[in-house]
Amino acid sequence: FRANEFMKIKAIARSKRRETRETRSEPYVVRRNLDPALHPFAAAREHQRAIVSAKLDRMMAKPFVCALDAHRDGITCLAVPRILGALPQTASGSADGELKLWDLSGRKCVWTSTSAHTFVRGICFTRRGDEILSCGDRCVKRWRPLDAFSNEQSIEPLGTWDSTSTAEDGGTLNDVDSAPSDDSRFVTAGAEGMVQLWDASRRSSIVSWRWGYGGVAQSNVYRARWNPAEVHILAASARDRGLTFYDQRRPQPLRRLVLASRANAIAWNPRDPMSILCGCEDHQAVLFDVRKLSKPTMLFRDHLAPIVDLCFAPTGLEFVSASTDKTIRIFRTRGDGVGRSRDVYHTQRMQALTAVRFTPDAAYIISASDDANIRIWKSDASAPSTGPLHPAQREALRYRKALLSKYKHMPDVRNIVKHRHLPKLIKKLKQKNLIQQDKKRRKIDNTIRHTKNNNENTKRLTIGARERAVIKEQE
C-alpha cells in the first residue's frame, strides 16, 4: 500500500458475558438484520400469519362457560352489583315468585326465597351491593342476603312497600331500580302509567309521576332506569311507545319522546351520561343523545326478533342485547363495525331470552331464558380459559391480536373473522328479511321514479331510517 492510503476494516466484537447463557432455560442470542432490502417476502409472510391467526381465533372461540339450573320456572329478571368484588355476584327472579342469589366463582346458589312474590318482575342491587330490591304484584321488598355467607340464612325481608298505600294506586309494579347515590331511595315503574319515587324511611311514595294532561294515565310503564352519572335524572319506557325523562327534584316529567316502535328495555351509558339506549320491538336498538332527541345518533341492527333486554359494559364501549330469537349479540358503540354485532352467542337448548347482564369486570356475560337456566359466557369468545398464562403464551396472543388489528381490512382475513355459524332458523329468517328489505327498496325507487318532483309522498319516502325512528317530541 501507499503511504497515504488506509484500509477500512470492519470488526465484529462479542462480549462473552452477554453471549454465554447462564442457564439452559435461557434463549440463545439471535441477531437479525431488519433491512427491508434483505427481506423482500416479509409482507407476504406477515399476511399469511394474519390469516393463520384469524383461523386460530375462530377455532379457539368457545364462549360458553357453564349453566346454572336451580330454578324451577322461567327466569324473568337478573341483577349484578355495581361494584367489583361484591358478594353475592348475581341475583335472579323467576315467574314462580322465587328469588335466588348466586356465587359465580363457586357456580352454586347460596340463598333462596321461595315466597318473595307471586311473580318476580324486577330486581336490583343497592349502591353498596349488600342488599337487593325486588318487585312483583303490588309491592317492593328489601333483602339483605350477605348473611348467607356467614351461615345465617335471612329469609325475611328487611322492609316492604305497598303501592296501594299511596294516594294514587300504582297498580302492578313492573320494574324497580335503586338510586346510584343514595341506598335509601329507589324508583318503580307500574301499571296505569305510574312512575313512583320511594324512600326507605317512608311507607308511601315521595313523588308519583304520570305523563298526560291532568294526570291522565297513558299506558303501562315497563322499565325505569337511573342515570348513573346525573343522579337526579331517570328515564322510563311505556307500552304506548313513549320514552319519558324525569327529574326527582321536580314534581312533573321533563319531556317525552314518542318512538316508532315500543322500547322493551332501556340502558344508560355508564361512561357517557348523555347517551341512552333503547331496545325496541322492531328488532333494533336505538341510541339517543338526550341533548338532541329529535334524531338518534345510531341504529344497531342484526336481531331478527324483538329485543327484550340490554346492558352496557362498564367501559361504555360495548353493550350486549338479548332477544326472543334465542340469540345474544354484542355491539360496539364506536369504532369499526359500529351498528352491526361483533359476535353472536347461541346454544341448541337455549330458549327465548328474558334478561342479560355484564359482570362488573366486563369479562363475562350472564343471560337468563325461559328454560329456567342462567348461562355464563365469556365476553371475548376466543379469550383463554381462566388461570395464569405462561409468558410465551401471553406474547403469542398479543402478537396474534396485533396481526388481526393490522390486516383486518384485508378481504380474506375479514371474511374469516366475521364468519359465524348460525342456527338454521336464524339463517332462514335473515334471508327472508333481506328479501323483504330489497322489496321495500325497489318499491320506493319505483315510486320516486314515477312521481313528479317536489311531491309530499316523495319527500316522505326519502326520509332516512334514523329520522323514522322518532315520531315526535313532547315537553
Short mmCIF file of C-alpha atoms in Angstrom, two decimals:
data_model
loop_
_atom_site.label_atom_id
_atom_site.label_comp_id
_atom_site.label_asym_id
_atom_site.label_seq_id
_atom_site.Cartn_x
_atom_site.Cartn_y
_atom_site.Cartn_z
CA PHE A 1 0.00 0.00 0.00
CA ARG A 2 0.93 3.56 -0.47
CA ALA A 3 1.91 5.63 2.48
CA ASN A 4 -1.11 7.99 2.20
CA GLU A 5 -3.75 5.23 1.76
CA PHE A 6 -5.57 3.46 4.58
CA MET A 7 -7.55 0.23 4.65
CA LYS A 8 -11.00 0.22 6.31
CA ILE A 9 -11.63 -2.96 8.29
CA LYS A 10 -14.97 -3.88 9.94
CA ALA A 11 -14.52 -5.93 13.10
CA ILE A 12 -17.12 -7.98 14.95
CA ALA A 13 -16.90 -7.64 18.71
CA ARG A 14 -18.67 -10.02 21.08
CA SER A 15 -18.90 -9.90 24.83
CA LYS A 16 -18.52 -13.27 26.47
CA ARG A 17 -20.76 -12.27 29.35
CA ARG A 18 -23.63 -11.30 27.01
CA GLU A 19 -23.19 -14.21 24.60
CA THR A 20 -23.00 -17.03 27.19
CA ARG A 21 -26.20 -18.43 28.67
CA GLU A 22 -26.25 -18.64 32.44
CA THR A 23 -28.84 -21.45 32.49
CA ARG A 24 -30.17 -23.91 29.94
CA SER A 25 -33.61 -22.34 30.02
CA GLU A 26 -32.38 -19.01 28.72
CA PRO A 27 -32.78 -18.49 24.95
CA TYR A 28 -29.85 -18.07 22.62
CA VAL A 29 -28.99 -14.59 21.47
CA VAL A 30 -30.35 -14.16 17.94
CA ARG A 31 -29.43 -11.21 15.75
CA ARG A 32 -31.48 -10.13 12.78
CA ASN A 33 -30.83 -7.58 10.11
CA LEU A 34 -34.08 -5.64 9.69
CA ASP A 35 -33.09 -4.04 6.42
CA PRO A 36 -36.18 -4.33 4.14
CA ALA A 37 -33.98 -4.89 1.13
CA LEU A 38 -32.83 -8.19 2.62
CA HIS A 39 -36.39 -9.43 3.29
CA PRO A 40 -38.45 -9.00 0.11
CA PHE A 41 -41.13 -11.51 1.25
CA ALA A 42 -41.66 -10.13 4.78
CA ALA A 43 -45.07 -8.61 3.95
CA ALA A 44 -46.29 -11.84 2.34
CA ARG A 45 -45.16 -13.89 5.35
CA GLU A 46 -46.85 -11.50 7.77
CA HIS A 47 -50.07 -11.59 5.75
CA GLN A 48 -50.06 -15.38 5.86
CA ARG A 49 -49.52 -15.26 9.60
CA ALA A 50 -52.53 -12.95 9.90
CA ILE A 51 -54.69 -15.50 8.06
CA VAL A 52 -53.47 -18.26 10.38
CA SER A 53 -54.16 -16.02 13.39
CA ALA A 54 -57.71 -15.37 12.17
CA LYS A 55 -58.30 -19.11 11.77
CA LEU A 56 -56.88 -19.83 15.23
CA ASP A 57 -59.07 -17.08 16.69
CA ARG A 58 -62.19 -18.74 15.32
CA MET A 59 -61.04 -22.25 16.21
CA MET A 60 -60.46 -21.24 19.84
CA ALA A 61 -63.76 -19.34 20.12
CA LYS A 62 -65.57 -21.16 22.92
CA PRO A 63 -67.64 -18.52 24.72
CA PHE A 64 -69.89 -20.78 26.79
CA VAL A 65 -68.65 -21.28 30.35
CA CYS A 66 -71.42 -23.00 32.34
CA ALA A 67 -75.15 -23.12 33.06
CA LEU A 68 -76.88 -22.73 36.44
CA ASP A 69 -80.18 -24.62 36.58
CA ALA A 70 -81.57 -24.38 40.13
CA HIS A 71 -84.72 -22.50 39.10
CA ARG A 72 -87.95 -24.42 38.53
CA ASP A 73 -89.69 -21.88 36.27
CA GLY A 74 -88.73 -19.35 33.62
CA ILE A 75 -86.35 -16.64 34.81
CA THR A 76 -87.77 -13.15 34.40
CA CYS A 77 -85.03 -10.81 35.67
CA LEU A 78 -81.33 -10.61 36.57
CA ALA A 79 -79.21 -8.22 38.62
CA VAL A 80 -75.49 -7.74 39.20
CA PRO A 81 -73.86 -5.36 41.71
CA ARG A 82 -72.42 -2.08 40.52
CA ILE A 83 -69.11 -2.57 42.32
CA LEU A 84 -66.47 -5.20 41.59
CA GLY A 85 -65.87 -7.87 44.22
CA ALA A 86 -69.29 -7.72 45.84
CA LEU A 87 -70.82 -10.95 47.12
CA PRO A 88 -73.18 -12.40 46.02
CA GLN A 89 -72.29 -11.77 42.40
CA THR A 90 -75.71 -12.31 40.76
CA ALA A 91 -79.37 -12.26 41.78
CA SER A 92 -82.25 -13.73 39.77
CA GLY A 93 -86.03 -13.88 39.97
CA SER A 94 -88.42 -16.31 38.31
CA ALA A 95 -92.05 -16.48 37.27
CA ASP A 96 -92.97 -18.68 40.26
CA GLY A 97 -92.01 -15.92 42.72
CA GLU A 98 -88.63 -17.38 43.65
CA LEU A 99 -85.52 -15.31 44.38
CA LYS A 100 -82.02 -16.79 44.21
CA LEU A 101 -78.54 -15.45 44.87
CA TRP A 102 -75.53 -16.95 43.15
CA ASP A 103 -71.82 -17.26 43.78
CA LEU A 104 -70.42 -17.35 40.25
CA SER A 105 -66.92 -18.35 41.29
CA GLY A 106 -68.30 -21.44 43.01
CA ARG A 107 -71.10 -21.90 40.43
CA LYS A 108 -73.68 -22.50 43.14
CA CYS A 109 -76.78 -20.96 44.67
CA VAL A 110 -76.15 -19.55 48.16
CA TRP A 111 -79.59 -18.22 49.11
CA THR A 112 -83.20 -18.83 48.11
CA SER A 113 -86.53 -17.26 48.98
CA THR A 114 -89.45 -19.26 47.64
CA SER A 115 -92.24 -16.89 48.68
CA ALA A 116 -90.85 -13.47 47.78
CA HIS A 117 -93.61 -12.61 45.29
CA THR A 118 -96.27 -14.29 43.23
CA PHE A 119 -94.34 -13.23 40.11
CA VAL A 120 -90.94 -11.51 40.31
CA ARG A 121 -90.92 -8.74 37.71
CA GLY A 122 -87.88 -6.68 38.68
CA ILE A 123 -84.75 -6.95 40.82
CA CYS A 124 -81.72 -4.77 41.50
CA PHE A 125 -78.80 -4.33 43.89
CA THR A 126 -78.36 -1.25 46.05
CA ARG A 127 -75.39 1.07 45.59
CA ARG A 128 -73.16 -0.76 48.11
CA GLY A 129 -74.13 -4.18 46.76
CA ASP A 130 -75.04 -5.72 50.14
CA GLU A 131 -78.83 -5.50 49.71
CA ILE A 132 -81.29 -6.16 46.90
CA LEU A 133 -84.70 -4.80 45.95
CA SER A 134 -87.36 -6.94 44.29
CA CYS A 135 -90.80 -6.06 42.97
CA GLY A 136 -93.81 -8.04 41.91
CA ASP A 137 -97.59 -7.75 42.12
CA ARG A 138 -98.12 -4.50 44.06
CA CYS A 139 -95.19 -4.38 46.49
CA VAL A 140 -91.43 -3.84 46.76
CA LYS A 141 -89.31 -5.84 49.20
CA ARG A 142 -85.81 -5.20 50.50
CA TRP A 143 -83.48 -8.10 51.34
CA ARG A 144 -80.04 -8.48 52.92
CA PRO A 145 -78.57 -11.72 51.54
CA LEU A 146 -74.96 -11.33 52.74
CA ASP A 147 -75.83 -13.22 55.92
CA ALA A 148 -75.99 -16.32 53.75
CA PHE A 149 -72.18 -16.31 53.51
CA SER A 150 -71.89 -16.41 57.32
CA ASN A 151 -74.29 -19.40 57.57
CA GLU A 152 -77.06 -17.13 58.88
CA GLN A 153 -79.93 -17.58 56.48
CA SER A 154 -82.09 -14.45 56.46
CA ILE A 155 -85.27 -15.22 54.54
CA GLU A 156 -87.48 -12.46 55.89
CA PRO A 157 -87.34 -9.11 54.08
CA LEU A 158 -85.99 -6.01 55.80
CA GLY A 159 -88.93 -3.94 54.60
CA THR A 160 -92.00 -3.98 52.37
CA TRP A 161 -93.56 -1.08 50.49
CA ASP A 162 -97.05 -1.45 49.04
CA SER A 163 -98.03 0.59 46.00
CA THR A 164 -101.68 0.57 47.13
CA SER A 165 -100.73 2.59 50.22
CA THR A 166 -100.23 5.75 48.14
CA ALA A 167 -102.88 8.32 47.37
CA GLU A 168 -102.89 7.15 43.75
CA ASP A 169 -102.88 3.40 43.31
CA GLY A 170 -99.77 2.42 41.31
CA GLY A 171 -101.18 -0.98 40.37
CA THR A 172 -98.87 -3.82 39.41
CA LEU A 173 -95.17 -2.97 39.61
CA ASN A 174 -93.13 -3.97 36.56
CA ASP A 175 -89.63 -2.78 37.46
CA VAL A 176 -87.50 -1.36 40.28
CA ASP A 177 -84.15 0.44 40.25
CA SER A 178 -82.03 1.73 43.13
CA ALA A 179 -80.63 5.26 43.17
CA PRO A 180 -76.90 5.37 42.31
CA SER A 181 -76.14 7.95 45.01
CA ASP A 182 -78.46 7.01 47.88
CA ASP A 183 -79.20 3.49 49.14
CA SER A 184 -82.44 4.61 50.74
CA ARG A 185 -84.11 5.78 47.51
CA PHE A 186 -85.48 3.75 44.63
CA VAL A 187 -87.91 4.14 41.75
CA THR A 188 -90.63 1.81 40.50
CA ALA A 189 -92.44 1.53 37.16
CA GLY A 190 -96.00 0.25 37.24
CA ALA A 191 -99.36 -0.01 35.58
CA GLU A 192 -101.57 2.90 34.60
CA GLY A 193 -98.59 4.98 33.50
CA MET A 194 -97.27 5.41 37.05
CA VAL A 195 -93.62 6.03 37.94
CA GLN A 196 -93.05 6.39 41.68
CA LEU A 197 -90.09 7.62 43.75
CA TRP A 198 -89.69 5.97 47.15
CA ASP A 199 -87.66 6.49 50.30
CA ALA A 200 -86.90 3.58 52.64
CA SER A 201 -87.83 5.68 55.68
CA ARG A 202 -91.39 6.31 54.45
CA ARG A 203 -94.22 3.89 53.82
CA SER A 204 -95.65 5.78 50.85
CA SER A 205 -94.04 7.15 47.71
CA ILE A 206 -92.46 10.62 47.73
CA VAL A 207 -93.42 11.52 44.15
CA SER A 208 -95.79 9.90 41.68
CA TRP A 209 -95.32 10.87 38.05
CA ARG A 210 -97.81 10.42 35.23
CA TRP A 211 -97.50 11.83 31.76
CA GLY A 212 -100.64 13.36 30.35
CA TYR A 213 -102.97 16.29 30.61
CA GLY A 214 -104.48 16.50 34.06
CA GLY A 215 -102.53 13.45 35.21
CA VAL A 216 -104.41 11.09 32.91
CA ALA A 217 -102.53 7.81 32.60
CA GLN A 218 -101.18 6.87 29.22
CA SER A 219 -100.17 3.21 29.43
CA ASN A 220 -98.23 0.64 31.43
CA VAL A 221 -94.62 1.58 32.17
CA TYR A 222 -92.26 -1.35 31.62
CA ARG A 223 -88.79 -0.07 32.57
CA ALA A 224 -87.33 2.71 34.73
CA ARG A 225 -83.60 3.42 34.98
CA TRP A 226 -81.50 5.98 36.86
CA ASN A 227 -78.72 7.85 35.12
CA PRO A 228 -75.51 6.57 36.79
CA ALA A 229 -73.74 9.96 36.49
CA GLU A 230 -76.54 12.54 36.60
CA VAL A 231 -78.04 11.07 39.75
CA HIS A 232 -81.21 13.19 39.69
CA ILE A 233 -82.25 12.13 36.18
CA LEU A 234 -84.11 8.94 35.28
CA ALA A 235 -85.91 7.57 32.25
CA ALA A 236 -88.84 5.21 31.76
CA SER A 237 -90.31 3.39 28.76
CA ALA A 238 -94.00 2.64 28.36
CA ARG A 239 -96.25 0.41 26.33
CA ASP A 240 -97.53 3.35 24.25
CA ARG A 241 -94.04 3.73 22.66
CA GLY A 242 -93.20 6.61 24.98
CA LEU A 243 -89.75 7.31 26.43
CA THR A 244 -90.16 9.77 29.31
CA PHE A 245 -87.49 11.62 31.30
CA TYR A 246 -87.88 12.69 34.93
CA ASP A 247 -86.02 14.77 37.50
CA GLN A 248 -86.50 13.71 41.11
CA ARG A 249 -86.34 17.38 42.15
CA ARG A 250 -89.39 18.27 40.04
CA PRO A 251 -93.00 17.11 40.52
CA GLN A 252 -93.67 16.90 36.77
CA PRO A 253 -91.93 14.91 33.99
CA LEU A 254 -89.32 16.76 31.95
CA ARG A 255 -90.08 15.62 28.42
CA ARG A 256 -91.40 12.69 26.46
CA LEU A 257 -90.31 11.07 23.23
CA VAL A 258 -92.71 9.04 21.09
CA LEU A 259 -90.85 6.31 19.22
CA ALA A 260 -91.89 4.47 16.10
CA SER A 261 -91.65 1.18 17.99
CA ARG A 262 -92.10 0.26 21.64
CA ALA A 263 -88.96 0.21 23.80
CA ASN A 264 -88.86 -3.04 25.79
CA ALA A 265 -85.58 -2.16 27.55
CA ILE A 266 -83.51 0.94 28.24
CA ALA A 267 -79.94 1.46 29.50
CA TRP A 268 -77.74 4.48 30.22
CA ASN A 269 -74.11 4.53 29.13
CA PRO A 270 -72.06 4.44 32.38
CA ARG A 271 -69.22 6.47 30.78
CA ASP A 272 -71.34 8.91 28.79
CA PRO A 273 -74.21 10.33 30.87
CA MET A 274 -75.80 11.92 27.80
CA SER A 275 -76.33 8.62 25.94
CA ILE A 276 -79.32 6.35 26.45
CA LEU A 277 -80.03 3.12 24.56
CA CYS A 278 -83.44 1.64 23.79
CA GLY A 279 -84.10 -1.97 22.76
CA CYS A 280 -87.18 -1.83 20.56
CA GLU A 281 -89.89 -4.12 19.31
CA ASP A 282 -88.80 -3.65 15.69
CA HIS A 283 -85.65 -5.77 16.23
CA GLN A 284 -83.22 -2.86 16.55
CA ALA A 285 -81.50 -0.89 19.33
CA VAL A 286 -81.64 2.91 19.13
CA LEU A 287 -79.00 5.17 20.72
CA PHE A 288 -80.01 8.72 21.67
CA ASP A 289 -78.21 11.79 22.88
CA VAL A 290 -80.50 13.47 25.41
CA ARG A 291 -79.36 16.88 24.19
CA LYS A 292 -80.91 16.17 20.78
CA LEU A 293 -83.75 13.67 20.96
CA SER A 294 -85.26 14.51 17.59
CA LYS A 295 -82.87 12.14 15.83
CA PRO A 296 -81.00 9.09 17.19
CA THR A 297 -77.23 9.01 16.90
CA MET A 298 -77.03 5.36 15.81
CA LEU A 299 -79.17 2.34 14.97
CA PHE A 300 -77.93 -1.15 15.87
CA ARG A 301 -79.34 -3.95 13.72
CA ASP A 302 -78.87 -7.71 13.45
CA HIS A 303 -81.56 -9.19 15.67
CA LEU A 304 -84.44 -10.95 13.96
CA ALA A 305 -86.98 -10.66 16.79
CA PRO A 306 -87.87 -8.05 19.44
CA ILE A 307 -85.12 -7.08 21.88
CA VAL A 308 -86.17 -7.80 25.46
CA ASP A 309 -83.13 -6.63 27.43
CA LEU A 310 -79.76 -4.94 27.01
CA CYS A 311 -76.86 -3.85 29.20
CA PHE A 312 -73.79 -1.66 28.74
CA ALA A 313 -70.33 -2.89 29.59
CA PRO A 314 -68.65 -0.97 32.45
CA THR A 315 -66.29 0.57 29.89
CA GLY A 316 -69.20 2.04 27.90
CA LEU A 317 -67.60 0.89 24.62
CA GLU A 318 -69.85 -2.15 24.13
CA PHE A 319 -73.29 -3.39 25.04
CA VAL A 320 -74.98 -6.77 24.97
CA SER A 321 -78.57 -7.39 23.90
CA ALA A 322 -80.93 -10.33 24.32
CA SER A 323 -83.81 -11.17 22.01
CA THR A 324 -86.64 -13.64 21.63
CA ASP A 325 -84.83 -15.03 18.57
CA LYS A 326 -82.77 -17.09 21.11
CA THR A 327 -79.53 -15.23 20.47
CA ILE A 328 -77.26 -12.87 22.40
CA ARG A 329 -75.43 -10.21 20.41
CA ILE A 330 -72.55 -7.91 21.36
CA PHE A 331 -72.31 -4.48 19.71
CA ARG A 332 -69.61 -1.82 19.69
CA THR A 333 -70.74 1.75 20.32
CA ARG A 334 -67.85 3.27 18.34
CA GLY A 335 -65.03 2.29 16.03
CA ASP A 336 -65.03 -0.26 13.21
CA GLY A 337 -68.21 -2.21 12.58
CA VAL A 338 -70.44 0.06 14.65
CA GLY A 339 -74.13 -0.61 14.02
CA ARG A 340 -73.60 -4.34 13.48
CA SER A 341 -72.94 -7.04 16.07
CA ARG A 342 -69.34 -8.12 16.52
CA ASP A 343 -70.38 -11.51 17.92
CA VAL A 344 -73.45 -13.68 18.44
CA TYR A 345 -73.95 -16.41 21.06
CA HIS A 346 -76.48 -19.23 20.93
CA THR A 347 -76.94 -22.84 22.02
CA GLN A 348 -79.20 -25.60 20.84
CA ARG A 349 -81.14 -25.81 24.11
CA MET A 350 -81.43 -22.11 24.93
CA GLN A 351 -84.94 -20.75 24.51
CA ALA A 352 -86.19 -17.16 24.27
CA LEU A 353 -84.03 -14.76 26.29
CA THR A 354 -85.52 -12.70 29.12
CA ALA A 355 -82.54 -10.87 30.68
CA VAL A 356 -78.84 -10.26 30.10
CA ARG A 357 -76.10 -8.53 32.13
CA PHE A 358 -72.38 -7.74 32.01
CA THR A 359 -70.30 -8.59 35.06
CA PRO A 360 -68.63 -5.57 36.76
CA ASP A 361 -65.23 -6.53 35.28
CA ALA A 362 -66.69 -6.81 31.72
CA ALA A 363 -65.08 -10.25 31.35
CA TYR A 364 -68.30 -12.29 31.38
CA ILE A 365 -71.92 -12.05 30.26
CA ILE A 366 -74.80 -13.53 32.23
CA SER A 367 -78.04 -14.44 30.45
CA ALA A 368 -81.41 -15.79 31.57
CA SER A 369 -84.00 -17.55 29.44
CA ASP A 370 -87.41 -19.18 29.54
CA ASP A 371 -85.88 -22.63 30.02
CA ALA A 372 -85.11 -21.78 33.70
CA ASN A 373 -81.36 -21.59 33.09
CA ILE A 374 -78.76 -18.96 33.81
CA ARG A 375 -75.85 -19.16 31.39
CA ILE A 376 -72.41 -17.61 31.75
CA TRP A 377 -70.45 -16.56 28.65
CA LYS A 378 -67.07 -15.01 28.00
CA SER A 379 -67.36 -11.50 26.59
CA ASP A 380 -64.38 -12.32 24.33
CA ALA A 381 -65.19 -15.67 22.73
CA SER A 382 -61.57 -16.55 21.91
CA ALA A 383 -60.13 -15.42 25.25
CA PRO A 384 -58.13 -18.14 27.05
CA SER A 385 -59.65 -20.03 29.93
CA THR A 386 -59.34 -18.70 33.43
CA GLY A 387 -55.98 -19.21 35.08
CA PRO A 388 -52.40 -17.97 34.78
CA LEU A 389 -50.75 -17.93 31.36
CA HIS A 390 -47.14 -18.62 30.51
CA PRO A 391 -45.25 -15.52 29.35
CA ALA A 392 -44.65 -17.11 25.95
CA GLN A 393 -48.38 -17.78 25.60
CA ARG A 394 -49.23 -14.20 26.53
CA GLU A 395 -46.74 -12.92 23.96
CA ALA A 396 -48.18 -15.20 21.27
CA LEU A 397 -51.72 -13.97 22.00
CA ARG A 398 -50.56 -10.37 21.89
CA TYR A 399 -48.80 -10.91 18.56
CA ARG A 400 -51.85 -12.58 17.00
CA LYS A 401 -54.11 -9.73 18.10
CA ALA A 402 -51.69 -7.20 16.64
CA LEU A 403 -51.71 -9.07 13.32
CA LEU A 404 -55.51 -9.15 13.23
CA SER A 405 -55.68 -5.45 14.01
CA LYS A 406 -53.22 -4.64 11.21
CA TYR A 407 -54.77 -6.84 8.50
CA LYS A 408 -58.46 -6.65 9.47
CA HIS A 409 -59.23 -4.70 6.29
CA MET A 410 -57.94 -7.47 4.01
CA PRO A 411 -60.82 -9.46 2.44
CA ASP A 412 -59.50 -12.94 3.27
CA VAL A 413 -58.82 -12.01 6.90
CA ARG A 414 -62.07 -10.06 7.27
CA ASN A 415 -64.20 -12.93 5.94
CA ILE A 416 -62.69 -15.39 8.41
CA VAL A 417 -63.06 -13.05 11.38
CA LYS A 418 -66.68 -12.13 10.61
CA HIS A 419 -67.96 -15.59 9.75
CA ARG A 420 -70.36 -17.12 12.30
CA HIS A 421 -72.26 -20.39 12.33
CA LEU A 422 -75.94 -19.62 12.95
CA PRO A 423 -78.90 -21.90 13.63
CA LYS A 424 -80.94 -22.93 10.63
CA LEU A 425 -83.97 -20.92 11.76
CA ILE A 426 -81.93 -17.74 12.22
CA LYS A 427 -80.30 -18.16 8.83
CA LYS A 428 -83.66 -18.55 7.09
CA LEU A 429 -85.14 -15.56 8.89
CA LYS A 430 -82.13 -13.48 7.90
CA GLN A 431 -82.52 -14.41 4.24
CA LYS A 432 -86.23 -13.64 4.41
CA ASN A 433 -85.57 -10.21 5.95
CA LEU A 434 -83.07 -9.40 3.21
CA ILE A 435 -85.66 -10.25 0.56
CA GLN A 436 -88.26 -8.07 2.27
CA GLN A 437 -85.87 -5.13 2.60
CA ASP A 438 -84.92 -5.41 -1.06
CA LYS A 439 -88.59 -5.46 -1.98
CA LYS A 440 -89.29 -2.29 0.01
CA ARG A 441 -86.27 -0.58 -1.51
CA ARG A 442 -87.37 -1.40 -5.06
CA LYS A 443 -90.88 -0.19 -4.31
CA ILE A 444 -89.59 3.14 -3.01
CA ASP A 445 -87.32 3.55 -6.05
CA ASN A 446 -90.18 2.83 -8.46
CA THR A 447 -92.49 5.25 -6.63
CA ILE A 448 -89.93 8.04 -6.76
CA ARG A 449 -89.15 7.35 -10.43
CA HIS A 450 -92.79 7.63 -11.49
CA THR A 451 -93.81 10.56 -9.28
CA LYS A 452 -93.49 14.24 -10.05
CA ASN A 453 -90.75 16.19 -8.32
CA ASN A 454 -91.38 18.03 -5.03
CA ASN A 455 -94.28 15.75 -4.17
CA GLU A 456 -95.11 15.26 -0.49
CA ASN A 457 -95.25 11.49 -0.88
CA THR A 458 -91.79 11.51 -2.45
CA LYS A 459 -90.35 13.56 0.41
CA ARG A 460 -91.87 11.18 2.96
CA LEU A 461 -90.34 8.16 1.24
CA THR A 462 -86.85 9.66 1.19
CA ILE A 463 -86.71 10.12 4.97
CA GLY A 464 -83.80 8.19 6.46
CA ALA A 465 -84.08 5.31 8.91
CA ARG A 466 -82.89 7.39 11.85
CA GLU A 467 -85.49 10.09 11.21
CA ARG A 468 -88.23 7.46 11.02
CA ALA A 469 -87.28 6.08 14.47
CA VAL A 470 -88.81 9.14 16.20
CA ILE A 471 -92.39 10.30 15.69
CA LYS A 472 -92.48 13.40 17.89
CA GLU A 473 -91.02 15.03 20.97
CA GLN A 474 -93.25 16.45 23.73
CA GLU A 475 -92.42 18.83 26.56
#
